[in-house]
Short mmCIF file of C-alpha atoms in Angstrom, two decimals:
data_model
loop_
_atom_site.label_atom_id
_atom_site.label_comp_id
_atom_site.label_asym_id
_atom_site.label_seq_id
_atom_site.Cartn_x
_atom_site.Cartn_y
_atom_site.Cartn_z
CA UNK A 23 7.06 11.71 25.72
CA UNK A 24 7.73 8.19 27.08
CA UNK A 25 8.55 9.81 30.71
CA UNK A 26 5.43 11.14 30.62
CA UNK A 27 3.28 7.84 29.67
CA UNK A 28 3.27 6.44 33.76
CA UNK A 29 1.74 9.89 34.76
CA UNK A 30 -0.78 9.86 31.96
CA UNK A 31 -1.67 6.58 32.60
CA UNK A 32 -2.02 7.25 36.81
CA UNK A 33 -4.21 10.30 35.59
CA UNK A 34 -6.47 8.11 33.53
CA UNK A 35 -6.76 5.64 36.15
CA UNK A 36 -8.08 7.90 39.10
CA UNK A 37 -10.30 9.15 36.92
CA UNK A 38 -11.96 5.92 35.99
CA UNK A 39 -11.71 5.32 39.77
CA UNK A 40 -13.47 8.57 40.94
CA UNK A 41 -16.28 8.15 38.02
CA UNK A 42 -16.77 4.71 39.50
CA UNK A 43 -17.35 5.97 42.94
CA UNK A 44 -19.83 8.59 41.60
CA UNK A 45 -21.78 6.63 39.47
CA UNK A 46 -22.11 3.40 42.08
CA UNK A 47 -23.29 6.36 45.05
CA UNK A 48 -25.68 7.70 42.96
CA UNK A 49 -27.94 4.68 41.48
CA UNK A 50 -27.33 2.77 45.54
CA UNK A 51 -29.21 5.96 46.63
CA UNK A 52 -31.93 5.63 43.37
CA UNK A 53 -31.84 1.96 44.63
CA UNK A 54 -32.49 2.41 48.33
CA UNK A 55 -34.07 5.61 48.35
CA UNK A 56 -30.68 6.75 50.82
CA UNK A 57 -31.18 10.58 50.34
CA UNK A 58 -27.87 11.52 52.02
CA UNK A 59 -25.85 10.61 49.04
CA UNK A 60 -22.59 11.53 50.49
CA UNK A 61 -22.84 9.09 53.01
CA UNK A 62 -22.71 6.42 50.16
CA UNK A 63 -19.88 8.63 47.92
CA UNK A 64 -17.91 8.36 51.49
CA UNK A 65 -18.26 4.28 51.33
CA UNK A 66 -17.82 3.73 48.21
CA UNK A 67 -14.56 6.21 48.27
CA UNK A 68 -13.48 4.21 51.34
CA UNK A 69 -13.63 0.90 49.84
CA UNK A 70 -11.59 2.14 47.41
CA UNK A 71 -8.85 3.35 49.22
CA UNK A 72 -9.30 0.20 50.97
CA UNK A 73 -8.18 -1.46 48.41
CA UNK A 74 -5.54 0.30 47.09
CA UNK A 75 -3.76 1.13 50.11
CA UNK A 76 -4.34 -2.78 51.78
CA UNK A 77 -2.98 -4.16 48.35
CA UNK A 78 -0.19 -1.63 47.92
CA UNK A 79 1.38 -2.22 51.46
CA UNK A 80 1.00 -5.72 51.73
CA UNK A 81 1.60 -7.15 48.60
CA UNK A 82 5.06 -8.03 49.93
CA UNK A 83 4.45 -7.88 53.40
CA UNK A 84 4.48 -10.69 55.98
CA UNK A 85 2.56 -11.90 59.04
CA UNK A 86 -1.23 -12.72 59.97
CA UNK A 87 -2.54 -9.38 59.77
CA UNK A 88 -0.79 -8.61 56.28
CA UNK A 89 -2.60 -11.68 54.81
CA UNK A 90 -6.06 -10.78 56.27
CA UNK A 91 -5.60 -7.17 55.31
CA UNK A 92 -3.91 -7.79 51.65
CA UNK A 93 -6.60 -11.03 51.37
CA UNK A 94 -9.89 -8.69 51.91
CA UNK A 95 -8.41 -5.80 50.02
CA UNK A 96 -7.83 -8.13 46.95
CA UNK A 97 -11.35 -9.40 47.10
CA UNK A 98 -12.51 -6.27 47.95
CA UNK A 99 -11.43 -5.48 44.11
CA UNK A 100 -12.92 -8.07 41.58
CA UNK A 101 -16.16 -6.87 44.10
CA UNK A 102 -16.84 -3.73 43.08
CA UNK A 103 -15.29 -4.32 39.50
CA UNK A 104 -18.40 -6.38 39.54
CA UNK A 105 -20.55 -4.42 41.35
CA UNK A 106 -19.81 -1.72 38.70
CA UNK A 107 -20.36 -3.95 35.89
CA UNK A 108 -23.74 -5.38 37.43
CA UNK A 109 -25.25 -1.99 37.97
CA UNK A 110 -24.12 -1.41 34.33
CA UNK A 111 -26.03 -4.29 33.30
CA UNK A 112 -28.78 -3.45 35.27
CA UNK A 113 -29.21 -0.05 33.44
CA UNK A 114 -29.61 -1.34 30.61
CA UNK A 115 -31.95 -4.30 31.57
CA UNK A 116 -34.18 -0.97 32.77
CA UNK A 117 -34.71 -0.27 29.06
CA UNK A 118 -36.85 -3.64 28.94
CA UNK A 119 -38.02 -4.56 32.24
CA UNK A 120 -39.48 -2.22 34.72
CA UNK A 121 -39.47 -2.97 38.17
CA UNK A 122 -39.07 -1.00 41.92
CA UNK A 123 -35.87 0.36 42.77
CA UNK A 124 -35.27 -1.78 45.48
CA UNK A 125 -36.03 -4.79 42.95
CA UNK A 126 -33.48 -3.22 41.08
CA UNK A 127 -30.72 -2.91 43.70
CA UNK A 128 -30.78 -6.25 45.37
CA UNK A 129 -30.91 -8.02 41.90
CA UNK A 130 -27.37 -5.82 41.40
CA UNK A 131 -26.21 -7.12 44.43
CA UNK A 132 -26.58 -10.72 44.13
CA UNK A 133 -25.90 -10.66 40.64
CA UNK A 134 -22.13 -9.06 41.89
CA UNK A 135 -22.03 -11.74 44.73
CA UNK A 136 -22.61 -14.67 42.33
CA UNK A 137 -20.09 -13.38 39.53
CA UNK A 138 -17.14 -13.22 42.35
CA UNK A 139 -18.34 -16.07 44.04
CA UNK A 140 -17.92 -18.09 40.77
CA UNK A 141 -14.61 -16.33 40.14
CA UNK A 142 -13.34 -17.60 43.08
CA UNK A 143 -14.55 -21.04 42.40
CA UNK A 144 -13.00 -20.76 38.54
CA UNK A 145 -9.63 -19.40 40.07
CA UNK A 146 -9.22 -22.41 42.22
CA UNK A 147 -10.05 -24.80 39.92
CA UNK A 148 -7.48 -26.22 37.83
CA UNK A 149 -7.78 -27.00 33.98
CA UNK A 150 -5.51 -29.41 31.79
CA UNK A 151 -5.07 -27.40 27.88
CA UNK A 152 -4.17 -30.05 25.70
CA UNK A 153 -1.72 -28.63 22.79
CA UNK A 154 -0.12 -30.58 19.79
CA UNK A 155 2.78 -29.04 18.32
CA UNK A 156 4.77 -30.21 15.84
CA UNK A 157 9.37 -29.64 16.25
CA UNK A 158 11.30 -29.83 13.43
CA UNK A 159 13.97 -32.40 14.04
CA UNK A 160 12.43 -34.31 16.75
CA UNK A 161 12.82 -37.49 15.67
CA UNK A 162 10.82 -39.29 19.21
CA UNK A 163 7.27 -37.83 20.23
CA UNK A 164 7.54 -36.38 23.96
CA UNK A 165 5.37 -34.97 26.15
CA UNK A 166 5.83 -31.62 28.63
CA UNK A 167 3.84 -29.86 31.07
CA UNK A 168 3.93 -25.50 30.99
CA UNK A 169 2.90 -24.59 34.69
CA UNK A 170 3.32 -20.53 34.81
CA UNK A 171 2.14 -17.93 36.94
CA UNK A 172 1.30 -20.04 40.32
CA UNK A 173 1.63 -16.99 42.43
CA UNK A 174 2.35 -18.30 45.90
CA UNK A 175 1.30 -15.99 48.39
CA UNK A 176 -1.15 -14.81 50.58
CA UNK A 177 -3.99 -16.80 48.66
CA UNK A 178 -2.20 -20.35 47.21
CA UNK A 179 0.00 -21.73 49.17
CA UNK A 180 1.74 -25.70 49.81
CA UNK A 181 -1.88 -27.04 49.55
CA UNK A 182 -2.70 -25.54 45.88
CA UNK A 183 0.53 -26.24 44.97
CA UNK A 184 -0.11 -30.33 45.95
CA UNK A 185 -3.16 -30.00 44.10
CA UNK A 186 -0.85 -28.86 40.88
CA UNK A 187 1.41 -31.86 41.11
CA UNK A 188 -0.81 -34.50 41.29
CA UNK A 189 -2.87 -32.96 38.34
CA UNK A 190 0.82 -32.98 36.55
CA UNK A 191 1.85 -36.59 37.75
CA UNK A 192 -1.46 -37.72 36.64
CA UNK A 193 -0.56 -36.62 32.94
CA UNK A 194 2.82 -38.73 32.72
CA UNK A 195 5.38 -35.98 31.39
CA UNK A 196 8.56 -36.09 30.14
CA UNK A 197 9.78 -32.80 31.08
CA UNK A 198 8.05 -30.39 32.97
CA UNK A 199 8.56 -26.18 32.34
CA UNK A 200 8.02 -23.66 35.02
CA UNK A 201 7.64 -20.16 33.21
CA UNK A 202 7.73 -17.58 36.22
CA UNK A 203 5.65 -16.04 39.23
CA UNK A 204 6.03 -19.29 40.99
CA UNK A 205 5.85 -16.75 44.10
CA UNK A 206 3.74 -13.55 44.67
CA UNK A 207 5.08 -11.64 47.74
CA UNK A 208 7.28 -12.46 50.43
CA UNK A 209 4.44 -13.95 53.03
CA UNK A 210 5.29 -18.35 51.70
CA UNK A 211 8.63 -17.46 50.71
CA UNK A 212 9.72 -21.06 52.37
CA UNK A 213 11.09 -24.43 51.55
CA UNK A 214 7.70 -25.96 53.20
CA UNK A 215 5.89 -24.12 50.12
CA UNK A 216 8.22 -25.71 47.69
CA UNK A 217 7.96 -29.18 49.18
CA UNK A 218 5.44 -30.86 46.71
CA UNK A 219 8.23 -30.22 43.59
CA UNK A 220 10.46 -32.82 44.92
CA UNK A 221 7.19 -35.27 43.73
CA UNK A 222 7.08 -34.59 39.96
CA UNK A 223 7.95 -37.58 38.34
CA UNK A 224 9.79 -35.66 35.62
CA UNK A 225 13.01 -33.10 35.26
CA UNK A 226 11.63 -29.65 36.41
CA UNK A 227 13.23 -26.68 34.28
CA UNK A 228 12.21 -22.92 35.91
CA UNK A 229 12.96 -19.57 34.74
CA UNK A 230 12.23 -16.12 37.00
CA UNK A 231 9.24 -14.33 36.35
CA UNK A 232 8.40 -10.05 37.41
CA UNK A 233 6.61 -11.18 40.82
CA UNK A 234 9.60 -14.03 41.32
CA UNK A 235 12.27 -10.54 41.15
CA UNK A 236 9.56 -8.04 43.60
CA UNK A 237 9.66 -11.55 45.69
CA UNK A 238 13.29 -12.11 46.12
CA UNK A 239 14.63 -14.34 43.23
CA UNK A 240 17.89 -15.28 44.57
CA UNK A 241 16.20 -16.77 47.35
CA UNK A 242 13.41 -18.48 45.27
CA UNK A 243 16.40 -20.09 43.05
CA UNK A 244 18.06 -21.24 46.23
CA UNK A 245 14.92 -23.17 47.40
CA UNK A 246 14.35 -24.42 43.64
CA UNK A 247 18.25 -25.70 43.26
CA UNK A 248 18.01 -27.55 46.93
CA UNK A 249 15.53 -29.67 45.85
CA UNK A 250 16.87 -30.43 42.05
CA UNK A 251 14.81 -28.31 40.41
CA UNK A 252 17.06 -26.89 36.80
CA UNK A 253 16.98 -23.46 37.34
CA UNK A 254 17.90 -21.60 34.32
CA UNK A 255 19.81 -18.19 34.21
CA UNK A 256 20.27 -16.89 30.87
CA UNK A 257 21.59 -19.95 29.80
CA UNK A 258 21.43 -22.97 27.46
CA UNK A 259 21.14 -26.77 28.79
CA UNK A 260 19.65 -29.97 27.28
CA UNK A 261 17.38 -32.68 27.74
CA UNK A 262 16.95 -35.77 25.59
CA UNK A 263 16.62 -34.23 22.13
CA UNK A 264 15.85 -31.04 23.65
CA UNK A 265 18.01 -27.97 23.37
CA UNK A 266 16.57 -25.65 26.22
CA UNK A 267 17.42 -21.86 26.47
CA UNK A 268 16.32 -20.19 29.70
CA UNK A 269 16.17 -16.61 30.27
CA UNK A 270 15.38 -14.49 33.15
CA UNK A 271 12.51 -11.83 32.83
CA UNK A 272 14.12 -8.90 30.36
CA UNK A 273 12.97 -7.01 27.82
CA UNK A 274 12.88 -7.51 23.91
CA UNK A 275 15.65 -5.18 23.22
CA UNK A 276 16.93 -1.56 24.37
CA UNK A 277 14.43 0.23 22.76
CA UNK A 278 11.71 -1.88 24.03
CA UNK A 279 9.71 0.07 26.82
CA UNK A 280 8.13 -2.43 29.57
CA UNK A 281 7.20 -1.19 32.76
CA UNK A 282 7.61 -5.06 34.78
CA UNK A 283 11.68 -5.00 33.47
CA UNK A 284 14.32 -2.21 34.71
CA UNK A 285 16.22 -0.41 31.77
CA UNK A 286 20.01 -0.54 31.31
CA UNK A 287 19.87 -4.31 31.98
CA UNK A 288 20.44 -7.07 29.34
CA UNK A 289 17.84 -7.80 26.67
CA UNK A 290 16.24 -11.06 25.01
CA UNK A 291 18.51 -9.47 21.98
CA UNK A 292 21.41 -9.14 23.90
CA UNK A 293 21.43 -12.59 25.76
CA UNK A 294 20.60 -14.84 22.60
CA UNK A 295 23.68 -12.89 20.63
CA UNK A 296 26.06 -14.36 23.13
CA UNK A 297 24.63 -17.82 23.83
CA UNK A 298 26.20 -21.07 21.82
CA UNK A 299 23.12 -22.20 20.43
CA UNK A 300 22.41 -24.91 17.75
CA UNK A 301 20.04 -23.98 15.37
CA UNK A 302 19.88 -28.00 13.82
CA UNK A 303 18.15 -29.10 17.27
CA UNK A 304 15.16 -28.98 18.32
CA UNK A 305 15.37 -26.16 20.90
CA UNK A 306 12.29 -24.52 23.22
CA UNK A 307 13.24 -21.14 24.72
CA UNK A 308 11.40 -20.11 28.23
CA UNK A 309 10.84 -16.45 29.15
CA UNK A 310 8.11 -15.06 31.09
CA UNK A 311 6.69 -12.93 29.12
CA UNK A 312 6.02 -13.44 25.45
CA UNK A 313 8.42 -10.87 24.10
CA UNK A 314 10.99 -10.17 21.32
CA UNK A 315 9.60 -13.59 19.17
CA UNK A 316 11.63 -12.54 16.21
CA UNK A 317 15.00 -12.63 18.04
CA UNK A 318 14.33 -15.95 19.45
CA UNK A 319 13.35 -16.67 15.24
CA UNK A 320 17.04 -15.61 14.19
CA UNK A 321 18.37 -18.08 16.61
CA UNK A 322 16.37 -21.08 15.19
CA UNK A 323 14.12 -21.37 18.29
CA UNK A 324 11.27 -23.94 17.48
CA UNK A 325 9.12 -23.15 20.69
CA UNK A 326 8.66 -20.17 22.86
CA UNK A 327 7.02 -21.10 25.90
CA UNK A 328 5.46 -18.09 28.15
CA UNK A 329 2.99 -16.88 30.49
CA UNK A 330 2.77 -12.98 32.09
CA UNK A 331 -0.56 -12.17 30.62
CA UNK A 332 -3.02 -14.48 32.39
CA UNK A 333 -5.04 -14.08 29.29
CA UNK A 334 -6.68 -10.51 31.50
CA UNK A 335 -7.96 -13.36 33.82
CA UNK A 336 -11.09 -11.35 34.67
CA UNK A 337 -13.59 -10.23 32.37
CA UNK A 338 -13.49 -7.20 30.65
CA UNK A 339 -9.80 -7.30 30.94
CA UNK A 340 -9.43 -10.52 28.81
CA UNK A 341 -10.59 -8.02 26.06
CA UNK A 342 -8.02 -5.20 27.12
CA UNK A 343 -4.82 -7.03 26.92
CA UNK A 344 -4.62 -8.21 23.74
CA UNK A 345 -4.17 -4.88 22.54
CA UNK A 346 -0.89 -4.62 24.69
CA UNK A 347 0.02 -7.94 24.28
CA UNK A 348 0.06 -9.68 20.62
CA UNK A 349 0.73 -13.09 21.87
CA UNK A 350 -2.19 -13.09 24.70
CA UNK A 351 -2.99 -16.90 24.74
CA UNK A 352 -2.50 -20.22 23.26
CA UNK A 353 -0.16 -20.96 20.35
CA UNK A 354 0.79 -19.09 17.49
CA UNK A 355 3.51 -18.60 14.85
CA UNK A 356 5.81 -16.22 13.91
CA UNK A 357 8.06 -17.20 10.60
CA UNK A 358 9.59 -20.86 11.87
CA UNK A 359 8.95 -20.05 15.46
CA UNK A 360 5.81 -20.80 17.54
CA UNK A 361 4.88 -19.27 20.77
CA UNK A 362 2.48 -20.94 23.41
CA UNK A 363 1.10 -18.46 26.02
CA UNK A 364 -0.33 -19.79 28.85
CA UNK A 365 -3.21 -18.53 30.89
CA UNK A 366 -1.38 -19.06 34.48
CA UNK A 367 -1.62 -21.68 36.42
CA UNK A 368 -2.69 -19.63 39.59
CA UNK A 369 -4.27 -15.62 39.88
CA UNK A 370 -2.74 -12.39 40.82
CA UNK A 371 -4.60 -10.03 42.52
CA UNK A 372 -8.06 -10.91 43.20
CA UNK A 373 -8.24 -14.56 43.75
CA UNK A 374 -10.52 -14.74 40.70
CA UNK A 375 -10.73 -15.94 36.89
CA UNK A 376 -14.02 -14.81 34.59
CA UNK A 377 -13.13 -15.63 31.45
CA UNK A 378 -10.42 -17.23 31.69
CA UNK A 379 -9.06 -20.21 33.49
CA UNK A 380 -6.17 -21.66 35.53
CA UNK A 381 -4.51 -23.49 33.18
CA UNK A 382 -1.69 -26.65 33.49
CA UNK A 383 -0.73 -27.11 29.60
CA UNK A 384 0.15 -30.63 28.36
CA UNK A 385 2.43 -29.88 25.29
CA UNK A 386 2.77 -32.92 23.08
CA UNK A 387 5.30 -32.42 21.02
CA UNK A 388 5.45 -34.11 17.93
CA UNK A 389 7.53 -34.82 15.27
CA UNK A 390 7.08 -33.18 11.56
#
């Protein structure tokens, strides 16, 4: 049955996508009186292949015209999310308020336009989350930064990532943990992008996240490691009173299906069986994605730190992934292990956040 579950799921998907299409052509032409309705089925169908086919080629893909093409494409989607949503809304503001057509169509529109206008403007704009959490065994309070999820690419590039830094200087940290996606696509894959890390007035510690591996991790480690960032490979280092475990992207265990990880390949299991770890210290463990919590619990982990799930960053997906995803956002606890998921620091996809926001997490961490 699982080899089946991508098809089902691609099914679903172009169905939502085709029911979409129908349903926007048909109240546009109640809207605007346009009585050749296939004219506005053909737009609406083109948009949408606009943005499937502009995001699907050049995620990864370099060069001016990639970056225009992959840019509009991406926008062109939290759009007509929106403009779904608004004529949604719209309906059902019908029920009480009765007004022309037209009124009825331009309100759509410019409600769609503000709502991924102000998206944009969320996405951009950075937010400090202030977390305490308690270690056992920490005998000195300390104080850490989570950045996660930054996604360098065609939209954030050296100039968000300067913005970042100073917004982490500014909070005095310790230690400072990079969680994954630092990069999204191949198009700033370059020292230059990286240059503002060498400015953090604290030890950087990075693990690999999914869009770091499509991206070309080796590379992305090389960059990290020539400017003295600690870039951790399934492995166990420490800092002050710190034990830190670092793992690359994997999945819980083998029977663990994830569609972002590649079967056959170690697992969270796996890698923590074979690690020397100390279960008297206080020890943090950084993945990417906030899975297989109770193996990091038999190893004594006090702190799971992880991003992936960008909280569904745009509205109504921040209401869709916790179902996949138990740990979505924030902290919780699992036995004698907590987990803090972060939001994400930047945005994949459409460069917006409704919802949710860019997060930079100040962990304090204190003692018990």
């Amino acid at each position: 049955m699982r080899q089946f579950i991508p098809l089902i799921i691609l099914i679903i998907f172009l169905g939502i996508l085709v029911s979409a299409n129908i349903y926007l052509g048909r109240r546009f032409s109640w809207y605007f009186d346009i009585r050749k309705v296939w004219l506005l089925y053909s737009l609406f169908a083109s948009l949408t292949l606009f943005m499937i086919g502009g995001i699907a080629l050049f995620t990864n893909s370099e060069g001016s015209f990639a970056n225009i093409v992959y840019s509009a494409a991406a926008i062109t989607m939290g759009f007509l999310l929106y403009l779904v949503l608004s004529v949604a809304f719209v309906d059902v503001l019908r029920l009480v308020l009765k007004l022309k057509p037209v009124q009825y169509g331009v309100f759509t529109l410019l409600l769609t336009v503000f709502i991924s206008g102000f998206g944009i403007w969320n996405a951009v704009h950075k937010r400090v989350r202030e977390v305490e959490i308690p270690l056992k065994g920490l005998k000195h309070e300390m104080t850490a930064v989570q950045l996660s999820d930054i996604h360098i690419g065609h939209f954030w590039g050296v100039k968000t990532l300067r913005n970042i830094v100073d917004k982490t200087n500014a909070l005095h940290p310790d230690v400072v943990f990079i969680t994954g996606d630092l990069f999204d696509g191949r198009i700033r894959l370059n020292s230059k992008n990286l240059e503002p890390l060498k400015k953090i007035d604290a030890p950087v510690y990075f693990v690999e996240g999914n869009h770091d591996g499509y991206s070309g991790a080796r590379e992305i480690k090389k960059m990290l490691r020539d400017i003295d960032i600690n870039v951790l490979e399934n492995e166990v280092t420490h800092f002050s009173e710190l034990q830190i475990i670092g793992l690359n992207h994997m999945r819980a265990d083998d029977e663990s299906m994830n569609m972002h990880t590649s079967s056959g390949k170690p697992s969270i299991k796996s890698v923590l069986n074979d690690l020397n770890i100390f279960s008297e210290q206080p020890t943090i463990l950084l993945h990417h994605s906030p899975d297989g919590i109770e193996y990091a619990n038999e190893h004594g982990v006090d702190l799971y730190l992880a991003g992936h799930t960008h909280a569904g960053q745009l509205f109504p997906m921040n209401f869709i992934v916790p179902l996949f995803y138990k740990y979505n956002k924030g902290l919780y606890k699992w036995n004698n292990t907590q987990i803090y998921v972060s939001q994400g620091t930047g945005a994949f996809g459409p460069p917006m956040r409704v919802g949710t926001i860019s997060e930079i997490t100040l962990l304090k961490l204190k003692t018990e």
